[in-house]
Structures are given as C-alpha cells and as structure tokens.
Short mmCIF file of C-alpha atoms and ligand atoms in Angstrom, two decimals:
data_model
loop_
_atom_site.label_atom_id
_atom_site.label_comp_id
_atom_site.label_asym_id
_atom_site.label_seq_id
_atom_site.Cartn_x
_atom_site.Cartn_y
_atom_site.Cartn_z
CA MET V 44 11.48 -19.64 8.62
CA THR V 45 11.92 -19.35 12.07
CA LEU V 46 10.12 -16.20 14.37
CA THR V 47 12.07 -14.16 16.86
CA PRO V 48 10.05 -15.13 19.76
CA ARG V 49 8.81 -11.52 20.16
CA ALA V 50 7.17 -12.00 16.53
CA GLU V 51 6.01 -15.67 17.37
CA ALA V 52 4.11 -13.86 20.31
CA LEU V 53 3.02 -10.86 18.30
CA LYS V 54 1.46 -13.38 15.82
CA GLY V 55 -0.67 -15.28 18.04
CA THR V 56 -2.15 -12.46 19.99
CA LEU V 57 -2.69 -10.88 16.38
CA LEU V 58 -4.52 -14.19 14.97
CA ARG V 59 -6.82 -14.57 18.31
CA PHE V 60 -7.51 -10.62 17.08
CA MET V 61 -8.42 -11.76 13.62
CA ASP V 62 -10.50 -14.24 15.26
CA GLU V 63 -12.35 -12.97 18.06
CA CYS V 64 -12.75 -9.68 16.50
CA VAL V 65 -11.80 -8.91 12.92
CA TYR V 66 -13.70 -11.96 11.09
CA PRO V 67 -16.73 -11.13 12.72
CA ALA V 68 -16.80 -7.49 12.46
CA GLU V 69 -16.45 -8.11 8.38
CA LYS V 70 -20.43 -8.62 7.50
CA PRO V 71 -21.41 -5.83 9.95
CA TYR V 72 -18.76 -3.13 9.02
CA GLU V 73 -20.11 -3.46 5.22
CA ALA V 74 -23.88 -3.60 6.50
CA VAL V 75 -23.40 -0.27 7.79
CA LEU V 76 -21.85 1.00 5.10
CA ALA V 77 -24.06 -0.18 2.69
CA LYS V 78 -26.99 1.61 4.70
CA GLN V 79 -25.08 5.23 4.76
CA SER V 80 -26.45 7.93 2.60
CA ASN V 81 -22.87 9.22 3.42
CA ARG V 82 -20.60 6.47 1.88
CA PHE V 83 -17.71 8.26 3.29
CA GLU V 84 -18.81 8.26 6.98
CA VAL V 85 -16.35 6.50 9.05
CA PRO V 86 -18.46 3.31 10.73
CA ALA V 87 -17.91 3.44 14.63
CA LEU V 88 -17.10 -0.46 13.87
CA LEU V 89 -13.69 0.76 13.02
CA GLU V 90 -12.91 3.15 15.97
CA GLU V 91 -13.88 0.31 18.25
CA LEU V 92 -11.59 -2.60 16.57
CA LYS V 93 -8.54 0.25 16.91
CA ALA V 94 -8.85 0.82 20.23
CA GLU V 95 -9.12 -3.05 20.86
CA ALA V 96 -5.96 -3.84 18.98
CA LYS V 97 -4.09 -0.86 20.65
CA ALA V 98 -5.25 -2.59 24.16
CA ARG V 99 -3.95 -5.72 23.16
CA GLY V 100 -0.18 -4.41 22.12
CA LEU V 101 -1.47 -4.44 18.02
CA TRP V 102 -0.11 -0.71 17.30
CA ASN V 103 1.83 0.77 15.02
CA LEU V 104 3.64 -2.82 14.35
CA PHE V 105 5.01 -1.54 11.37
CA LEU V 106 7.74 0.85 12.36
CA PRO V 107 10.80 -0.37 12.42
CA GLU V 108 13.66 0.28 14.99
CA SER V 109 11.67 3.47 16.22
CA GLU V 110 10.38 4.98 19.10
CA HIS V 111 7.02 5.04 18.48
CA GLY V 112 6.35 1.67 16.91
CA ALA V 113 7.02 -1.84 17.84
CA GLY V 114 10.53 -1.75 16.47
CA LEU V 115 10.11 -4.64 14.38
CA THR V 116 12.53 -6.06 11.76
CA ASN V 117 11.32 -6.14 8.10
CA ALA V 118 11.69 -9.87 8.35
CA GLU V 119 9.70 -9.99 11.59
CA TYR V 120 6.77 -7.36 10.57
CA ALA V 121 6.45 -9.94 7.33
CA PRO V 122 4.17 -12.38 8.75
CA LEU V 123 2.76 -10.17 11.03
CA CYS V 124 1.23 -7.80 7.67
CA GLU V 125 0.70 -11.26 5.79
CA VAL V 126 -2.11 -12.05 8.26
CA MET V 127 -3.66 -8.62 8.54
CA GLY V 128 -3.75 -8.95 4.54
CA ARG V 129 -6.26 -11.58 5.21
CA SER V 130 -8.79 -8.82 5.92
CA PRO V 131 -7.37 -6.13 3.88
CA PHE V 132 -9.89 -3.78 4.60
CA LEU V 133 -10.08 -3.67 8.27
CA ALA V 134 -7.11 -5.48 9.85
CA PRO V 135 -4.26 -3.25 8.56
CA GLU V 136 -6.28 0.09 9.64
CA ALA V 137 -7.19 -1.41 12.61
CA CYS V 138 -3.50 -1.62 13.71
CA ASN V 139 -2.81 1.59 12.66
CA CYS V 140 -0.54 -0.29 9.48
CA SER V 141 -2.70 1.06 6.64
CA ALA V 142 -1.57 2.35 3.78
CA PRO V 143 -0.79 5.53 2.83
CA ASP V 144 -0.73 6.30 6.23
CA THR V 145 2.18 3.85 7.11
CA GLY V 146 4.27 5.43 4.41
CA ASN V 147 3.54 8.77 5.18
CA MET V 148 4.61 8.20 9.11
CA GLU V 149 7.87 6.91 7.77
CA VAL V 150 8.61 9.94 6.04
CA LEU V 151 7.46 12.17 9.04
CA ALA V 152 9.34 10.02 11.31
CA ARG V 153 12.48 9.76 8.83
CA TYR V 154 12.35 13.65 7.38
CA GLY V 155 10.19 15.59 9.79
CA SER V 156 11.02 18.61 11.88
CA SER V 157 10.68 18.41 15.19
CA ASP V 158 7.36 21.03 14.55
CA GLN V 159 5.99 18.55 12.03
CA LYS V 160 6.21 15.80 14.17
CA SER V 161 4.41 17.08 16.92
CA GLU V 162 1.63 18.40 14.50
CA TRP V 163 1.33 15.34 12.38
CA LEU V 164 2.89 12.51 13.36
CA GLU V 165 2.02 12.34 16.74
CA PRO V 166 -1.67 12.02 16.07
CA LEU V 167 -1.09 9.77 13.30
CA LEU V 168 0.72 7.47 15.20
CA GLU V 169 -2.12 7.76 17.71
CA GLY V 170 -4.82 6.95 15.17
CA ARG V 171 -6.57 10.25 15.82
CA ILE V 172 -6.00 11.54 11.87
CA ARG V 173 -5.43 10.04 8.62
CA SER V 174 -3.25 11.01 5.79
CA CYS V 175 -2.98 11.11 1.91
CA PHE V 176 0.11 10.86 -0.14
CA ALA V 177 -0.62 13.30 -3.46
CA MET V 178 1.94 12.52 -6.17
CA THR V 179 0.06 11.09 -9.16
CA GLU V 180 -1.56 13.24 -11.97
CA PRO V 181 -3.88 12.90 -14.36
CA ALA V 182 -2.20 14.85 -17.09
CA VAL V 183 1.54 13.25 -17.13
CA ALA V 184 2.52 9.93 -17.25
CA SER V 185 3.14 9.43 -13.27
CA SER V 186 5.06 6.00 -13.12
CA ASP V 187 8.02 8.64 -14.47
CA ALA V 188 8.34 11.21 -11.10
CA THR V 189 10.36 13.17 -12.90
CA ASN V 190 7.39 14.41 -14.53
CA ILE V 191 5.01 15.54 -12.04
CA ALA V 192 4.21 18.94 -12.87
CA CYS V 193 2.56 20.50 -9.74
CA SER V 194 3.96 23.52 -9.31
CA ILE V 195 5.43 24.69 -5.55
CA ASP V 196 6.85 28.02 -5.25
CA ARG V 197 8.10 30.20 -2.85
CA ASP V 198 6.69 33.71 -2.13
CA GLY V 199 7.53 35.50 1.03
CA ASP V 200 7.22 32.93 3.82
CA SER V 201 4.82 30.69 2.31
CA TYR V 202 4.75 28.08 -0.78
CA VAL V 203 2.27 28.48 -3.16
CA VAL V 204 0.87 25.01 -4.67
CA ASN V 205 -0.61 24.51 -8.05
CA GLY V 206 -1.51 21.18 -9.73
CA ARG V 207 -4.21 19.03 -10.32
CA LYS V 208 -3.74 15.16 -8.15
CA TRP V 209 -5.75 11.56 -8.86
CA TRP V 210 -5.69 8.69 -7.14
CA THR V 211 -5.22 10.24 -4.14
CA THR V 212 -5.67 7.48 -1.50
CA GLY V 213 -7.45 8.02 1.42
CA ALA V 214 -8.25 11.52 0.36
CA MET V 215 -12.16 10.95 0.79
CA ASP V 216 -12.22 10.07 4.62
CA PRO V 217 -13.23 12.94 6.59
CA ARG V 218 -10.59 12.16 9.15
CA CYS V 219 -7.83 12.72 6.60
CA ALA V 220 -6.50 15.83 7.72
CA VAL V 221 -3.16 16.32 5.75
CA ALA V 222 -1.58 15.37 2.34
CA ILE V 223 1.86 14.63 1.62
CA VAL V 224 2.22 16.40 -2.13
CA MET V 225 4.73 16.46 -4.54
CA GLY V 226 5.68 18.88 -6.83
CA LYS V 227 7.94 21.17 -8.90
CA SER V 228 9.93 23.91 -6.52
CA ASN V 229 12.77 24.10 -8.75
CA PRO V 230 12.17 23.29 -12.46
CA GLU V 231 15.63 24.61 -13.94
CA ALA V 232 17.58 22.02 -11.15
CA SER V 233 19.07 18.61 -12.45
CA ARG V 234 16.37 16.34 -13.17
CA HIS V 235 16.12 14.83 -9.98
CA ARG V 236 16.34 17.67 -7.75
CA GLN V 237 13.21 19.58 -9.23
CA GLN V 238 10.99 18.04 -6.93
CA SER V 239 10.26 18.63 -3.25
CA MET V 240 7.77 17.12 -1.05
CA ILE V 241 5.54 19.72 0.93
CA LEU V 242 2.66 19.09 4.08
CA VAL V 243 -0.78 20.42 2.80
CA PRO V 244 -3.37 20.62 5.36
CA MET V 245 -6.57 19.18 3.99
CA ASN V 246 -8.68 22.19 4.99
CA ALA V 247 -6.10 24.99 3.12
CA PRO V 248 -8.10 27.10 1.45
CA GLY V 249 -7.60 25.99 -2.49
CA LEU V 250 -7.86 22.54 -1.85
CA SER V 251 -10.90 20.79 -3.41
CA ILE V 252 -11.69 17.21 -3.58
CA VAL V 253 -13.07 17.43 -7.52
CA ARG V 254 -14.59 14.03 -7.05
CA SER V 255 -14.27 9.91 -5.68
CA LEU V 256 -12.60 7.67 -7.97
CA SER V 257 -13.78 3.68 -7.83
CA VAL V 258 -11.52 0.83 -8.65
CA PHE V 259 -13.86 -1.48 -11.02
CA GLY V 260 -16.79 0.01 -9.80
CA TYR V 261 -15.74 -0.38 -5.67
CA ASP V 262 -15.36 3.22 -4.16
CA GLU V 263 -13.28 1.72 -1.20
CA ALA V 264 -15.19 3.65 1.08
CA PRO V 265 -14.71 5.32 3.77
CA HIS V 266 -10.95 5.84 2.79
CA GLY V 267 -11.68 6.03 -1.22
CA HIS V 268 -9.14 7.36 -3.73
CA ALA V 269 -9.71 11.25 -4.75
CA GLU V 270 -8.94 13.65 -7.55
CA ILE V 271 -7.58 16.71 -6.02
CA LEU V 272 -7.40 20.32 -7.35
CA LEU V 273 -4.57 22.43 -5.73
CA GLU V 274 -5.21 26.14 -6.79
CA ASN V 275 -3.12 28.73 -5.20
CA VAL V 276 -2.94 26.74 -1.96
CA ARG V 277 -0.65 28.49 0.50
CA VAL V 278 1.35 26.81 3.61
CA PRO V 279 4.12 28.14 5.40
CA VAL V 280 7.47 27.45 4.66
CA ALA V 281 7.98 25.34 7.78
CA ASN V 282 5.58 22.82 5.81
CA LEU V 283 8.16 21.36 3.42
CA LEU V 284 9.76 18.24 3.80
CA LEU V 285 13.81 18.20 4.40
CA GLY V 286 14.35 20.66 1.89
CA GLU V 287 13.85 22.35 -1.75
CA GLY V 288 14.49 19.85 -4.46
CA ARG V 289 14.72 16.69 -2.11
CA GLY V 290 11.75 15.13 -3.14
CA PHE V 291 12.63 12.26 -5.42
CA GLU V 292 14.82 11.29 -2.58
CA ILE V 293 11.76 11.20 0.13
CA ALA V 294 9.95 9.26 -2.58
CA GLN V 295 12.51 6.50 -2.89
CA GLY V 296 13.03 6.08 0.82
CA ARG V 297 8.94 5.92 1.22
CA LEU V 298 8.49 3.49 -1.54
CA GLY V 299 10.72 0.68 -0.32
CA PRO V 300 8.82 -0.20 2.68
CA GLY V 301 5.54 0.28 1.07
CA ARG V 302 5.72 -1.76 -1.63
CA ILE V 303 6.89 -5.24 0.80
CA HIS V 304 3.87 -4.18 2.58
CA HIS V 305 1.69 -4.47 -0.15
CA CYS V 306 3.19 -8.12 -1.16
CA MET V 307 2.99 -9.65 2.57
CA ARG V 308 -0.72 -8.42 2.78
CA LEU V 309 -1.22 -9.92 -1.18
CA ILE V 310 -0.04 -12.89 0.43
CA GLY V 311 -2.68 -13.03 3.39
CA MET V 312 -5.25 -12.45 0.46
CA ALA V 313 -4.27 -15.23 -1.55
CA GLU V 314 -3.76 -17.45 1.44
CA ARG V 315 -7.30 -16.64 2.35
CA ALA V 316 -8.63 -17.25 -1.06
CA LEU V 317 -7.07 -20.59 -0.99
CA GLU V 318 -8.12 -21.72 2.19
CA ALA V 319 -11.91 -20.97 1.12
CA THR V 320 -11.60 -22.51 -2.25
CA CYS V 321 -10.54 -26.03 -0.52
CA ARG V 322 -13.24 -25.79 2.12
CA ARG V 323 -15.86 -24.66 -1.03
CA ALA V 324 -14.31 -27.80 -3.09
CA ILE V 325 -14.53 -30.12 -0.12
CA GLU V 326 -18.01 -29.61 0.43
CA ARG V 327 -19.62 -29.10 -3.19
CA VAL V 328 -20.77 -31.67 -5.41
CA ALA V 329 -21.10 -31.75 -9.13
CA PHE V 330 -21.66 -34.70 -11.72
CA GLY V 331 -21.29 -37.09 -8.51
CA LYS V 332 -18.37 -35.96 -6.95
CA THR V 333 -16.92 -33.16 -4.77
CA LEU V 334 -14.85 -30.52 -6.53
CA ALA V 335 -11.96 -31.43 -4.67
CA GLU V 336 -12.06 -34.89 -6.11
CA GLN V 337 -12.20 -33.28 -9.76
CA GLY V 338 -8.73 -33.76 -11.30
CA ALA V 339 -8.47 -30.15 -13.22
CA LEU V 340 -8.78 -28.75 -9.90
CA ARG V 341 -6.57 -30.64 -7.92
CA HIS V 342 -3.57 -29.73 -9.79
CA LYS V 343 -4.50 -26.20 -9.59
CA VAL V 344 -4.78 -26.30 -6.19
CA ALA V 345 -1.15 -27.71 -5.95
CA GLN V 346 -0.19 -25.01 -8.07
CA CYS V 347 -1.40 -22.10 -5.96
CA ARG V 348 0.34 -23.57 -3.02
CA ILE V 349 3.38 -23.35 -4.89
CA ALA V 350 2.86 -19.91 -6.12
CA ILE V 351 1.99 -18.34 -2.90
CA ASP V 352 4.98 -20.20 -0.97
CA GLN V 353 7.51 -18.83 -3.95
CA SER V 354 6.06 -15.49 -3.39
CA ARG V 355 6.69 -15.64 0.45
CA LEU V 356 10.00 -16.77 0.33
CA LEU V 357 10.55 -14.11 -1.91
CA THR V 358 9.15 -11.70 -0.04
CA LEU V 359 10.83 -12.95 3.22
CA HIS V 360 14.42 -12.88 0.93
CA ALA V 361 13.52 -9.22 0.28
CA ALA V 362 12.90 -8.11 4.00
CA ALA V 363 16.02 -9.98 5.48
CA ARG V 364 17.75 -8.09 2.54
CA MET V 365 16.30 -4.89 3.49
CA ASP V 366 17.13 -5.50 7.36
CA ALA V 367 20.77 -6.47 6.21
CA VAL V 368 21.29 -4.15 3.70
CA GLY V 369 18.88 -0.90 3.83
CA ASN V 370 16.06 -0.49 1.65
CA GLN V 371 18.57 0.85 -1.10
CA VAL V 372 20.67 -1.73 -1.89
CA ALA V 373 17.79 -4.39 -1.54
CA ARG V 374 15.95 -2.47 -4.22
CA ALA V 375 16.53 -5.40 -6.98
CA GLU V 376 14.36 -7.75 -4.32
CA ILE V 377 12.00 -5.26 -3.65
CA ALA V 378 11.37 -4.79 -7.08
CA MET V 379 10.91 -8.46 -8.00
CA ILE V 380 8.52 -8.97 -5.28
CA LYS V 381 6.50 -6.54 -6.45
CA VAL V 382 6.41 -7.81 -9.86
CA VAL V 383 5.61 -11.30 -8.35
CA ALA V 384 3.19 -10.99 -5.63
CA PRO V 385 0.35 -8.62 -7.27
CA GLN V 386 0.05 -11.31 -10.14
CA MET V 387 0.50 -14.65 -8.02
CA ALA V 388 -2.25 -12.88 -5.96
CA LEU V 389 -4.29 -12.37 -9.07
CA ASP V 390 -3.97 -15.58 -9.87
CA VAL V 391 -4.55 -17.70 -7.12
CA LEU V 392 -8.06 -15.18 -6.79
CA ASP V 393 -9.06 -15.80 -10.30
CA PHE V 394 -8.80 -19.68 -9.54
CA ALA V 395 -10.86 -18.86 -6.27
CA ILE V 396 -13.42 -16.80 -7.96
CA GLN V 397 -13.72 -19.87 -10.70
CA VAL V 398 -14.06 -22.87 -8.04
CA HIS V 399 -16.75 -20.29 -6.08
CA GLY V 400 -18.93 -20.09 -9.57
CA ALA V 401 -21.32 -17.47 -9.77
CA GLY V 402 -20.92 -16.59 -6.26
CA GLY V 403 -17.24 -15.78 -6.40
CA VAL V 404 -18.29 -12.55 -8.45
CA SER V 405 -20.92 -11.81 -5.88
CA PRO V 406 -20.47 -9.79 -2.94
CA ASP V 407 -21.37 -12.75 -0.51
CA PHE V 408 -17.42 -13.55 -0.75
CA PRO V 409 -14.49 -11.06 -0.51
CA LEU V 410 -13.04 -12.62 -3.36
CA ALA V 411 -14.17 -10.02 -6.44
CA SER V 412 -13.42 -7.09 -3.99
CA PHE V 413 -10.02 -8.85 -3.54
CA TRP V 414 -9.09 -9.01 -6.97
CA ALA V 415 -10.04 -5.72 -8.01
CA GLY V 416 -7.63 -4.52 -5.21
CA ALA V 417 -4.86 -6.78 -5.99
CA ARG V 418 -4.88 -5.97 -9.42
CA THR V 419 -4.47 -2.49 -8.90
CA LEU V 420 -1.02 -3.28 -7.40
CA ARG V 421 0.05 -4.23 -10.75
CA LEU V 422 -0.24 -0.04 -11.67
CA ALA V 423 0.16 1.40 -7.77
CA ASP V 424 3.86 2.22 -6.52
CA GLY V 425 5.22 1.84 -9.96
CA PRO V 426 3.66 -0.33 -12.74
CA ASP V 427 5.17 -3.71 -13.44
CA GLU V 428 7.34 -2.88 -16.78
CA VAL V 429 8.92 -0.22 -14.34
CA HIS V 430 10.46 -2.40 -11.94
CA LEU V 431 10.88 -4.91 -14.46
CA GLU V 432 13.04 -2.35 -16.36
CA SER V 433 14.82 -1.51 -13.36
CA LEU V 434 15.77 -5.20 -12.60
CA ALA V 435 16.75 -5.43 -16.23
CA LYS V 436 18.77 -2.70 -16.48
CA MET V 437 20.62 -3.63 -13.00
CA GLU V 438 21.19 -7.38 -14.76
CA PHE V 439 22.74 -5.56 -17.70
CA ASP V 440 24.89 -3.26 -15.56
CA LYS V 441 26.60 -6.61 -14.00
CA TYR V 442 28.03 -6.93 -17.33
CA GLY V 443 29.07 -3.68 -18.17
CA ALA V 444 26.31 -2.78 -20.46
CA ARG V 445 26.82 1.05 -19.21
CA ARG V 446 30.70 1.03 -20.52
CA THR V 447 28.99 -0.30 -23.80
CA GLU V 448 26.66 2.48 -23.77
CA ARG V 449 28.95 5.19 -23.29
CA ALA V 450 31.24 4.17 -26.04
CA VAL V 451 28.38 4.26 -28.54
CA HIS V 452 27.85 7.71 -28.04
C1 LIG X 519 -6.07 1.87 -6.71
C2 LIG X 519 -4.72 3.22 -6.76
C3 LIG X 519 -4.12 4.00 -5.78
C4 LIG X 519 -3.37 4.66 -5.88
N1 LIG X 519 -2.99 5.42 -4.95
C5 LIG X 519 -2.20 6.41 -5.59
C6 LIG X 519 -1.74 7.72 -3.96
O1 LIG X 519 -2.46 7.27 -2.99
N2 LIG X 519 -0.91 8.01 -4.12
C7 LIG X 519 -0.44 8.38 -5.44
O2 LIG X 519 0.00 9.47 -5.92
N3 LIG X 519 -0.80 7.68 -6.69
C8 LIG X 519 -1.33 6.63 -6.73
N4 LIG X 519 -1.81 5.65 -7.37
C9 LIG X 519 -1.56 6.17 -8.58
C10 LIG X 519 -0.40 5.16 -9.34
O3 LIG X 519 0.72 4.94 -8.50
C11 LIG X 519 -0.33 5.38 -10.74
O4 LIG X 519 -1.37 5.15 -11.56
C12 LIG X 519 1.43 5.04 -11.13
O5 LIG X 519 2.44 5.27 -10.87
C13 LIG X 519 1.16 4.77 -12.81
O6 LIG X 519 0.99 6.22 -13.17
P1 LIG X 519 0.07 6.33 -14.47
O7 LIG X 519 -1.05 6.21 -13.82
O8 LIG X 519 0.31 7.76 -14.70
O9 LIG X 519 0.25 5.71 -15.71
P2 LIG X 519 1.51 5.76 -16.64
O10 LIG X 519 2.40 6.61 -16.30
O11 LIG X 519 0.65 6.71 -17.92
O12 LIG X 519 1.63 4.49 -17.21
C14 LIG X 519 0.68 3.56 -18.13
C15 LIG X 519 1.40 2.53 -18.41
O13 LIG X 519 2.61 2.50 -19.28
C16 LIG X 519 3.25 1.47 -19.23
N5 LIG X 519 4.71 2.19 -18.84
C17 LIG X 519 5.13 2.99 -17.81
N6 LIG X 519 6.78 3.01 -17.72
C18 LIG X 519 7.21 2.09 -19.03
C19 LIG X 519 8.48 1.60 -19.20
N7 LIG X 519 9.39 2.37 -18.25
N8 LIG X 519 8.57 0.90 -20.09
C20 LIG X 519 7.22 0.02 -20.18
N9 LIG X 519 6.38 0.31 -20.02
C21 LIG X 519 6.05 1.39 -19.65
C22 LIG X 519 3.11 0.39 -18.11
O14 LIG X 519 2.13 -0.74 -18.40
C23 LIG X 519 1.95 1.56 -16.64
O15 LIG X 519 0.87 0.72 -16.30
C24 LIG X 519 -2.86 4.80 -7.35
C25 LIG X 519 -3.44 4.17 -8.18
C26 LIG X 519 -4.59 3.01 -8.10
C27 LIG X 519 -4.84 2.39 -8.97
#
C-alpha cells in the first residue's frame, strides 16, 4: 500500500532513529537493568531516548486527529507502529506510543474533563508520568467485563473504591502516577450500565501493590505487571470519567485502537525475527550445507513471509476501515486481526527460535522474550475465543440467527 507523504517522511525519520539510537541501546539497556538491585528503577537511557525521539518529531504519533499528537490516521500510523514493534521494549515508549499509556491518553483526550486533562493528560502527553489500566481481577473471569466486582461507591463528595486487581501493566513503574480503575458503581443497573471508570492516583491512601507478576519468568521491568489492592480508597467525585454507568462504553472505545496497535507491533516483531532467521541461516553450516540450503527450512521461510504479509494486509484493511467507518463499525476487522496477528507472530518466532538452535531460547537473542510477549496477546485485550465468538455472532446475524433464537424462546 502506498504511504501518504507525511507518513513516508515520518517512517524515514523513524527508521533512522531505530538504526542510530534504538537498536544500539538495546544491549546496554538490558545490561543496566540486569545490574540494578531494584529492577523497577528506570534506566536513564530510556529518558535519553525519549528526548531524542521528541527532538526528531517522533512523538505521540498514535493520537489521531488531535491537537496533541501527529494527527495521523490509523492507516498512516500502522507502518510506523510496525517499525516500533521491532524493538518492543524500547521504541514504543521512546516515542511515547506505548501501551497502556496510549489507550489511557485516548480515554482522557476523548472522555476527560478539562481538569482531568490538565492534571493527567498533559503530563502523559509530555512523557513526564506514566499510567496504568486496572480492569482485570483475579477472582472473576475478566474476559467478560460485566463480571468485574471492584466497587465504586458514592459517599458525599467522594467515591470509595474497594477491589483487587491483577495484571495491571505498568503499575510497577515508579513513574506510574495514575490508574484508570474499572469497577461497579451501579450494581442494580442493566448489565452494561453497572460499570464506571475512575482516576485513582497511585499514591492514594489505601492503594497498595501486592506483588509483581512475571510472564514466563520475565518481569518486564521497569514497567512490569502488578497485583493491586484497593482498600477504602477515597477519591474526589470529579475523578469519575464521563459519568456513572459509562465504564463499559469507555472500555469499548479504548480497546479498538489498543488492539490494532498490538497487532502492528507484532508484525514488526515477526518481521525482525524472520530477518534474523534468514541472516543466520545463510551463515550457519550443518552437514556440509548452510541452513538456508536445507529444503525443510526454505519452505518454512516462504510460509513465514506469506503469513506476515497476510497479517499486515488484514491489519491495514482494519486500519483503513477504522478510519472510514469508525472503531465500532470496524469491530469485525479488529477482532479478526486480534486473533490472526498474535498466532502468526508466535509461529514465526517459534520457527526463528528453532533455526537459532539453543541460542534461540537464550538471552543472547530477543526471540524468547518476544515469544513470551506475543503469547500474552492471545489473552490480553480479549482472549482469542472471545473475538472468535463475536465474529461468529456477527456472521450468524447476517442470516437472521437472532430472529431464530427469539422464535425458539
Ligand atoms: C501480560 C498481560 C498484560 C495484561 N495487562 C492488563 C492490563 O494492563 N490491565 C488489565 O485490566 N488487564 C490486563 N491483562 C489481563 C487480560 O486482559 C485478561 O487476562 C483477559 O481479559 C482474560 O481475562 P482472565 O485472565 O480473567 O481470563 P478468563 O476470563 O478467566 O478466561 C479464561 C479463558 O477462558 C476462555 N474463554 C473466555 N471466554 C470465552 C468464551 N466466550 N468462549 C470460549 N472460551 C472463552 C478463554 O480461553 C480464556 O483465555 C493482562 C494480561 C496479561 C497476560
């Protein structure tokens, strides 16, 4: 697909930034993290990269049609986000384009009051603080957001929040200043009007980090994932987002762009893995031939190329649909890529690991950590089955399945 001139120019700048600053910083960044006694301290290198990206105009590229960001369409942002995905632990944050802050900034930009924007959105846009999104709870099946049990109770001029959250990404980061917490404010209301979202400062009395959760042993420092306890956390009424009972609506709006961004980054990760695979296979000799000359390997390389390009095309199609008809109408395309991209990346990464031999599972190459990250995306932002179920429902609805169900009852 042809890029618009502004996306083309930004892509060129981004590619140079990756070559000159990001890839060379990867190993030193890991080395600093490994030496720190506190894993969740933020290495200075990251802040230096942020300053450099900002100076090069590579900042807040994710924000569509906004006075704050680059104002790119989803289709324009897709190839840029893919490039950032090639170095998923550094590049997205360096450009202030990393999850969960992007989704939180979109929520604040779209639904925040002017006070909420000046208190939280502005420092987030400037990269001075970070944020987290606390929906999932250990006690309930959180893929169904209507199960969320955390309570948000009105008491005079305050709301009192009580609940236990886990897998709150970014909450271990010392710069994380605010959480968007989803809970129930109206348990008697209809199923999708019970939930609200509220801004809770991370230093609010009653909020405590119970533990850091690792992914297949990776703590993903310095951002991490946390289990959080909220015990009688009192925040002003003004911290509620949009209004009581509007949490589900915000969650729907938040997840569309977030999901497609994950897919774009996964394509970048897969592309980097295939590149590493081919380079290695050309040099490495086994049984008198390079790996690249071994028949079994060659067809798999071809299949990876097909799979990556198929995913990219579907992602670009979803991005174009989001631009043309909005996130809600494009929900089928978003669901499709959310199922396709993580599995594609996992397949490509698994093959890349195999071709790298034992090196593939070692920390000398990024493949194992990429695989761990990609695997979580078959769960996070909706497990595969939930997206498949939505797609199946939309498909059956075309043929009047709803009418049949009603007729039966
Ligand atoms: C690395 C990582 C980061 C995360 N970051 C965040 C975050 O920042 N904030 C946050 O709030 N949450 C976060 N999550 C949580 C994530 O969004 C949830 O794990 C996800 O929504 C699933 O909820 P659950 O774990 O409660 O699984 P459950 O709801 O218990 O579901 C378990 C399994 O049941 C099956 N299932 C569920 N529904 C259906 C269905 N309709 N049909 C068929 N099968 C079904 C699926 O196989 C599913 O995996 C993160 C998770 C991970 C792993």
